[in-house]
PDB file of N, CA and C in Angstrom:
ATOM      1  N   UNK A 237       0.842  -1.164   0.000  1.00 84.00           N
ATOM      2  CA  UNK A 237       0.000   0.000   0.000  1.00 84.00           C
ATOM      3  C   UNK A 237       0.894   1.236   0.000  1.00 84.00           C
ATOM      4  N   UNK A 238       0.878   2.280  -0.634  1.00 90.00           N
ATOM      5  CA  UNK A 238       1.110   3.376  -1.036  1.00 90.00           C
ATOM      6  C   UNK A 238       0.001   4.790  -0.513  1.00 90.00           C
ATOM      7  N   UNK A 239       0.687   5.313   0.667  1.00 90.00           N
ATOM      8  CA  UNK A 239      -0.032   6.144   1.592  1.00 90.00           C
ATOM      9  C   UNK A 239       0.829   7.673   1.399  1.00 90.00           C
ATOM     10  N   UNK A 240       0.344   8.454   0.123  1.00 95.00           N
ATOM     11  CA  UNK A 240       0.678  10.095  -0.311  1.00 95.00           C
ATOM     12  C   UNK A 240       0.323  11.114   0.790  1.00 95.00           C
ATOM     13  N   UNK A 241       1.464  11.663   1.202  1.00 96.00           N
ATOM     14  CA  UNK A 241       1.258  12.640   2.217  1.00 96.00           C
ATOM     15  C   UNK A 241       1.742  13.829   1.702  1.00 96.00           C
ATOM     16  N   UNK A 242       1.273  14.746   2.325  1.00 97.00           N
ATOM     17  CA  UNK A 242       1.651  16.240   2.077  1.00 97.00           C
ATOM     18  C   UNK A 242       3.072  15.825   2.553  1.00 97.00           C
ATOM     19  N   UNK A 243       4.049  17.186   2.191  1.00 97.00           N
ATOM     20  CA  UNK A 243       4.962  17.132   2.922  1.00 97.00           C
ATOM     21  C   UNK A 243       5.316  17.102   3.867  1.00 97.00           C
ATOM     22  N   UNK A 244       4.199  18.677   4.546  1.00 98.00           N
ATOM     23  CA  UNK A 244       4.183  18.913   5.923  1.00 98.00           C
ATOM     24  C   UNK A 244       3.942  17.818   6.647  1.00 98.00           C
ATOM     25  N   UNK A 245       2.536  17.288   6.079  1.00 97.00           N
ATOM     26  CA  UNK A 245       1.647  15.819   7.296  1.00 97.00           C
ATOM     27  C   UNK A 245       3.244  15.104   7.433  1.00 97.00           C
ATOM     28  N   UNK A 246       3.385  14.527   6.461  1.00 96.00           N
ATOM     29  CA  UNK A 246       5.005  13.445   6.556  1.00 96.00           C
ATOM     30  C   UNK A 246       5.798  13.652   7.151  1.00 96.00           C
ATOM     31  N   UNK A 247       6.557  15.298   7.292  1.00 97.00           N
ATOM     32  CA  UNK A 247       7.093  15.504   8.747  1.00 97.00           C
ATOM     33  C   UNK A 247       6.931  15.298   9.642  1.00 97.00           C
ATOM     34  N   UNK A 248       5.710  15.570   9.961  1.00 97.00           N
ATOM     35  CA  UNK A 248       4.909  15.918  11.141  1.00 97.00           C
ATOM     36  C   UNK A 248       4.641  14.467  11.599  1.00 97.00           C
ATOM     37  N   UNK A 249       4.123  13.626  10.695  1.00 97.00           N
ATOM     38  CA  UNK A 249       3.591  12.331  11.405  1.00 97.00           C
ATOM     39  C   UNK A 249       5.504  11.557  11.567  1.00 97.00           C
ATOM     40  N   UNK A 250       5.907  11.629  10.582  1.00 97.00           N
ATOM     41  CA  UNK A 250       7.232  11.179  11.147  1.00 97.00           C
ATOM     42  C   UNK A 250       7.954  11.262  12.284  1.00 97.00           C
ATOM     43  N   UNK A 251       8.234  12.871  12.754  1.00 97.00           N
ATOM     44  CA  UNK A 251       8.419  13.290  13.801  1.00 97.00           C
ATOM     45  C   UNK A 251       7.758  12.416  14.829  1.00 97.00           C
ATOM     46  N   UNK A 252       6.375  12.808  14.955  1.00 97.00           N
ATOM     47  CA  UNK A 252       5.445  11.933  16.140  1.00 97.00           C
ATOM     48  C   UNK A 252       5.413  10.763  16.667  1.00 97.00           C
ATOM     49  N   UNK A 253       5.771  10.002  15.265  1.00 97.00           N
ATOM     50  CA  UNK A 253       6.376   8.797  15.344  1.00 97.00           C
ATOM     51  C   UNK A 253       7.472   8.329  16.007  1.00 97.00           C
ATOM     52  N   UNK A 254       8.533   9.118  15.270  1.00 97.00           N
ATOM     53  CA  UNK A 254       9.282   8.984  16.323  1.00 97.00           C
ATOM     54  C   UNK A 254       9.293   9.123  18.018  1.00 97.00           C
ATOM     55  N   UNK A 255       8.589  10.357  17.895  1.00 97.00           N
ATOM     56  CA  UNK A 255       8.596  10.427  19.552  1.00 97.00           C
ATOM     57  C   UNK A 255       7.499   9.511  20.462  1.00 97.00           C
ATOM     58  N   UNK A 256       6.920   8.613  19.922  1.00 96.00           N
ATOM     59  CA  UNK A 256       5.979   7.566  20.410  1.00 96.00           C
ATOM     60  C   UNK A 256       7.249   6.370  20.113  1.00 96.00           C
ATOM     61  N   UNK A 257       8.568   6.033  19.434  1.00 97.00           N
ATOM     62  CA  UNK A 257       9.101   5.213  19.659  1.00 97.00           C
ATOM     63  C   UNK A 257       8.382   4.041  18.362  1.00 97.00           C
ATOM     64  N   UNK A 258       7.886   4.903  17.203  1.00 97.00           N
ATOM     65  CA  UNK A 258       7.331   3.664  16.516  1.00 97.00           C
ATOM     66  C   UNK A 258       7.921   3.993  15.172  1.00 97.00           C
ATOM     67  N   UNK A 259       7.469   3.194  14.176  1.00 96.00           N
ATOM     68  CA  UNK A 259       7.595   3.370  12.919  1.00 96.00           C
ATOM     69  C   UNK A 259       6.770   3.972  11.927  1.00 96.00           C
ATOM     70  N   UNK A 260       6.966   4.405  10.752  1.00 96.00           N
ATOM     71  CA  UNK A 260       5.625   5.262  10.315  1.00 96.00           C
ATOM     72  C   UNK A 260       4.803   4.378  10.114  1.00 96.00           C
ATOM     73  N   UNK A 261       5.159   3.253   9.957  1.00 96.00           N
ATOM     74  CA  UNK A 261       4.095   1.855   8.881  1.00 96.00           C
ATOM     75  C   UNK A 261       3.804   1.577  10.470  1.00 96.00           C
ATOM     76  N   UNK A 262       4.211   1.540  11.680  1.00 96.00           N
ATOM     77  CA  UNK A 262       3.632   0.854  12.856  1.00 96.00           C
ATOM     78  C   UNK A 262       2.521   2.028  13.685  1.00 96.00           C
ATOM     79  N   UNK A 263       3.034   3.465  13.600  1.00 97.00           N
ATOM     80  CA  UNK A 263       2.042   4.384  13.674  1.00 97.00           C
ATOM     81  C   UNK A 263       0.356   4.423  12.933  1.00 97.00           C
ATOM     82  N   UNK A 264       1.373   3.940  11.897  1.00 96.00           N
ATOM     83  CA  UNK A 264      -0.183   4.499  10.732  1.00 96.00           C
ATOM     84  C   UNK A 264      -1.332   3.178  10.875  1.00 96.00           C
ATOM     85  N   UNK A 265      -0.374   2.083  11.333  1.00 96.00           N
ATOM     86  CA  UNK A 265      -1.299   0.630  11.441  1.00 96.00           C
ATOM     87  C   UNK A 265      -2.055   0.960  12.750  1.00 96.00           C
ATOM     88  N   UNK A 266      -1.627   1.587  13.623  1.00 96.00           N
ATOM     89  CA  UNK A 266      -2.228   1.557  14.546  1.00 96.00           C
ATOM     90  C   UNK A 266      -3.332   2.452  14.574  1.00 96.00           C
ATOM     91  N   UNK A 267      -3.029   3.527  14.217  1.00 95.00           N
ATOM     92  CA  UNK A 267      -4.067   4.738  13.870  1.00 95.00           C
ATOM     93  C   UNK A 267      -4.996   4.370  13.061  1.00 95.00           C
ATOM     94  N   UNK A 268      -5.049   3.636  12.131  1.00 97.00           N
ATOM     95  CA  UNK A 268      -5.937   2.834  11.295  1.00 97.00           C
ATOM     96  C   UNK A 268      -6.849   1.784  11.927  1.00 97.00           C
ATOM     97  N   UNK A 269      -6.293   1.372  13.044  1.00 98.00           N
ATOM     98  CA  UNK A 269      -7.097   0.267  13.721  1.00 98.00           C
ATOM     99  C   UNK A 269      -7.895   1.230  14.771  1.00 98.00           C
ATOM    100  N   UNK A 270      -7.363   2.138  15.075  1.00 97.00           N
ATOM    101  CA  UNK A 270      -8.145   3.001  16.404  1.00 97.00           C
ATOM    102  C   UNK A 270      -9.168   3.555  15.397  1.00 97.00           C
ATOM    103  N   UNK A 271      -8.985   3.904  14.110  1.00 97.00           N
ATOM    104  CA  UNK A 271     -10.123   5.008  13.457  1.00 97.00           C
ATOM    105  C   UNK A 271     -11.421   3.616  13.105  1.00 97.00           C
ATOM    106  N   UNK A 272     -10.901   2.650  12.792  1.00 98.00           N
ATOM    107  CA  UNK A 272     -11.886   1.245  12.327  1.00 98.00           C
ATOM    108  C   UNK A 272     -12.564   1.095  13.196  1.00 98.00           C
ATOM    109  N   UNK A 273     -11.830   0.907  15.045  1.00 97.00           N
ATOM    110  CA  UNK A 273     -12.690   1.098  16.579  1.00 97.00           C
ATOM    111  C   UNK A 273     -13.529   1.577  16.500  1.00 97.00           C
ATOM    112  N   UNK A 274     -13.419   3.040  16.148  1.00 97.00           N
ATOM    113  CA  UNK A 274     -13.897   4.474  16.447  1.00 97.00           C
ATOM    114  C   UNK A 274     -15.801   4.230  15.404  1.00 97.00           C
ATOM    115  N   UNK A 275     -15.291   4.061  14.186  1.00 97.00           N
ATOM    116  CA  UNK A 275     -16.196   4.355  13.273  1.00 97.00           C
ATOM    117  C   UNK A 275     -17.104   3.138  13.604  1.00 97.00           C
ATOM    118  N   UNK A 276     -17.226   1.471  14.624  1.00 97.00           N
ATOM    119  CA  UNK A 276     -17.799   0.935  14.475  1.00 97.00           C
ATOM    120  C   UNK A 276     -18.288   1.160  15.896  1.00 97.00           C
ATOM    121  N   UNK A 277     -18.164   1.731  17.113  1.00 97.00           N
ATOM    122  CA  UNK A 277     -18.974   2.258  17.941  1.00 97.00           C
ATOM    123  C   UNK A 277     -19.467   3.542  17.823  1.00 97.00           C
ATOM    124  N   UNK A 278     -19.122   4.202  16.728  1.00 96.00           N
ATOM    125  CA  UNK A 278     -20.167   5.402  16.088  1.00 96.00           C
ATOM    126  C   UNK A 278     -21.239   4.600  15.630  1.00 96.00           C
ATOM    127  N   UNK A 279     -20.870   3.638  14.652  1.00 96.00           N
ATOM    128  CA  UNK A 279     -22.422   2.831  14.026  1.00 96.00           C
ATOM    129  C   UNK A 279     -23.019   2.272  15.084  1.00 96.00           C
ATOM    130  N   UNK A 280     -22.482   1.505  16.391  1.00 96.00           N
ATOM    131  CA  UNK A 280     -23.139   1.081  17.051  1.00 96.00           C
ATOM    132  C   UNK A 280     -24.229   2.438  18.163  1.00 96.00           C
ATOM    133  N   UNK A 281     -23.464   3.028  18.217  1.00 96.00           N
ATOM    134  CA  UNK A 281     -24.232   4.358  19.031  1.00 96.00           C
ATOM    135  C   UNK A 281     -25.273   4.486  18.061  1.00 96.00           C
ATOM    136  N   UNK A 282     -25.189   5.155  16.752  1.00 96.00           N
ATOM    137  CA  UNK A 282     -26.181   5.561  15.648  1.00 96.00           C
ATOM    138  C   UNK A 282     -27.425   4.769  15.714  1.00 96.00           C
ATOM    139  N   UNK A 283     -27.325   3.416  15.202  1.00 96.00           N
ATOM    140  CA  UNK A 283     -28.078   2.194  15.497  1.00 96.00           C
ATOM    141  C   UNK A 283     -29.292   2.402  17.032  1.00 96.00           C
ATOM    142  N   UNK A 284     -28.114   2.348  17.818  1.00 95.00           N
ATOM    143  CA  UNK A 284     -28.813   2.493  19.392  1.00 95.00           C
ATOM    144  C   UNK A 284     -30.104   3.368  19.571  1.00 95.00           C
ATOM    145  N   UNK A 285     -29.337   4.232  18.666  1.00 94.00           N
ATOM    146  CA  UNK A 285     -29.902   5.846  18.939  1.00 94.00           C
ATOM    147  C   UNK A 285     -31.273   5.728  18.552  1.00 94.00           C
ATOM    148  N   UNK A 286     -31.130   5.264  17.324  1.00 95.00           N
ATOM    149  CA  UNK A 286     -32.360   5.510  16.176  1.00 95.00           C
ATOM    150  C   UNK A 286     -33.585   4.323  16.725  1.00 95.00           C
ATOM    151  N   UNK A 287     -33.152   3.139  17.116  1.00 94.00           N
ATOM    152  CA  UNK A 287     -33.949   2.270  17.965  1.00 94.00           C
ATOM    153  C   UNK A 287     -35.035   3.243  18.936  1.00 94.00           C
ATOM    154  N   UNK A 288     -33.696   3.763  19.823  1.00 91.00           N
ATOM    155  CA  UNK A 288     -34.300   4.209  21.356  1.00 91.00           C
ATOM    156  C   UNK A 288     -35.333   5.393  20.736  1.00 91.00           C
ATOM    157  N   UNK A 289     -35.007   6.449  19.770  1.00 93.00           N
ATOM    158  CA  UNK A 289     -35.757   7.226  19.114  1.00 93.00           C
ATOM    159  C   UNK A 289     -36.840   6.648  19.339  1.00 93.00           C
ATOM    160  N   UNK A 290     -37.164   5.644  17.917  1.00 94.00           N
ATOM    161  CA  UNK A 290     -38.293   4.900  17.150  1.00 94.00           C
ATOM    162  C   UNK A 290     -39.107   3.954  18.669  1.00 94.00           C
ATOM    163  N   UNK A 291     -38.493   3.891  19.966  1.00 94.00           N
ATOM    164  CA  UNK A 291     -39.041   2.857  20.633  1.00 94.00           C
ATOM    165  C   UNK A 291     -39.688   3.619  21.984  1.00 94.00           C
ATOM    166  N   UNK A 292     -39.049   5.023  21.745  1.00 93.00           N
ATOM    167  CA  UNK A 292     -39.260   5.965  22.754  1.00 93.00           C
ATOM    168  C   UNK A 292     -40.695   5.838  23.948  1.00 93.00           C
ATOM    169  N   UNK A 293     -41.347   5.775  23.648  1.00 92.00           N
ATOM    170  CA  UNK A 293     -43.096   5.517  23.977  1.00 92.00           C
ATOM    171  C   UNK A 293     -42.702   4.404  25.037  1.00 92.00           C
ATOM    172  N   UNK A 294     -42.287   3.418  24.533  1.00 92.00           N
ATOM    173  CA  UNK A 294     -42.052   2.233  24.956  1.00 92.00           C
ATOM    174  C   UNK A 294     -41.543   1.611  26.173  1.00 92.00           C
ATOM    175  N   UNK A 295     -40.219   2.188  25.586  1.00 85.00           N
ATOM    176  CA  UNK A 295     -39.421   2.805  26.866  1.00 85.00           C
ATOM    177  C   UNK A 295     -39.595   3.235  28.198  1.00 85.00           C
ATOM    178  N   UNK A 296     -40.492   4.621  28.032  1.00 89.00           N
ATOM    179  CA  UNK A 296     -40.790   4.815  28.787  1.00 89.00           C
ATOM    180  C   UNK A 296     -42.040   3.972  29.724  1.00 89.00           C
ATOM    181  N   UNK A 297     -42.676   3.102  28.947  1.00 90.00           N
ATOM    182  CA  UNK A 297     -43.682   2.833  29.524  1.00 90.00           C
ATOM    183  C   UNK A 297     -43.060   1.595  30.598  1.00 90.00           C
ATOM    184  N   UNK A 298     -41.989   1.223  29.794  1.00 88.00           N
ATOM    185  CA  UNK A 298     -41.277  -0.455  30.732  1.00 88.00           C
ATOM    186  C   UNK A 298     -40.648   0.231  31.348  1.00 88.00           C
ATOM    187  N   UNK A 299     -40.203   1.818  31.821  1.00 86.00           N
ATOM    188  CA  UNK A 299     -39.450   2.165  33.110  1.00 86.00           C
ATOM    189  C   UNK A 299     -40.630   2.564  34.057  1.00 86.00           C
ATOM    190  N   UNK A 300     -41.770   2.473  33.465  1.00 82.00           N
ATOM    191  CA  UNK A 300     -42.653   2.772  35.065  1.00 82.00           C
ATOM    192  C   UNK A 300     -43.146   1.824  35.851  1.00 82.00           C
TER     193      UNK A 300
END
């Protein structure tokens, strides 16, 4: 895989890298796995959400 960076970003994430003690390919793997985390307990929240929305009435009626 072939990952085009600005110049600046490439410094910058290089640098960072370094100072976390990693590699750019071990930075970027990781950052890639935290954003994959991220985006599938956003869908799971979203999901939740739109349930509890649509079930709202309901809800409330099984908390009394």
């Amino acid at each position: 895989m072939t990952l085009r960076l600005s110049d600046e970003v490439e410094t910058r994430f290089r640098e960072a890298a370094a100072e976390a003690g990693l590699s750019m390919n071990g930075a970027a793997e990781t950052a890639i796995a935290e954003w994959m985390e991220r985006q599938a307990r956003d869908h799971v929240r979203s999901v939740a959400e739109g349930i509890a929305a649509r079930h709202a009435k309901l809800m409330t009626r099984l908390g009394e």
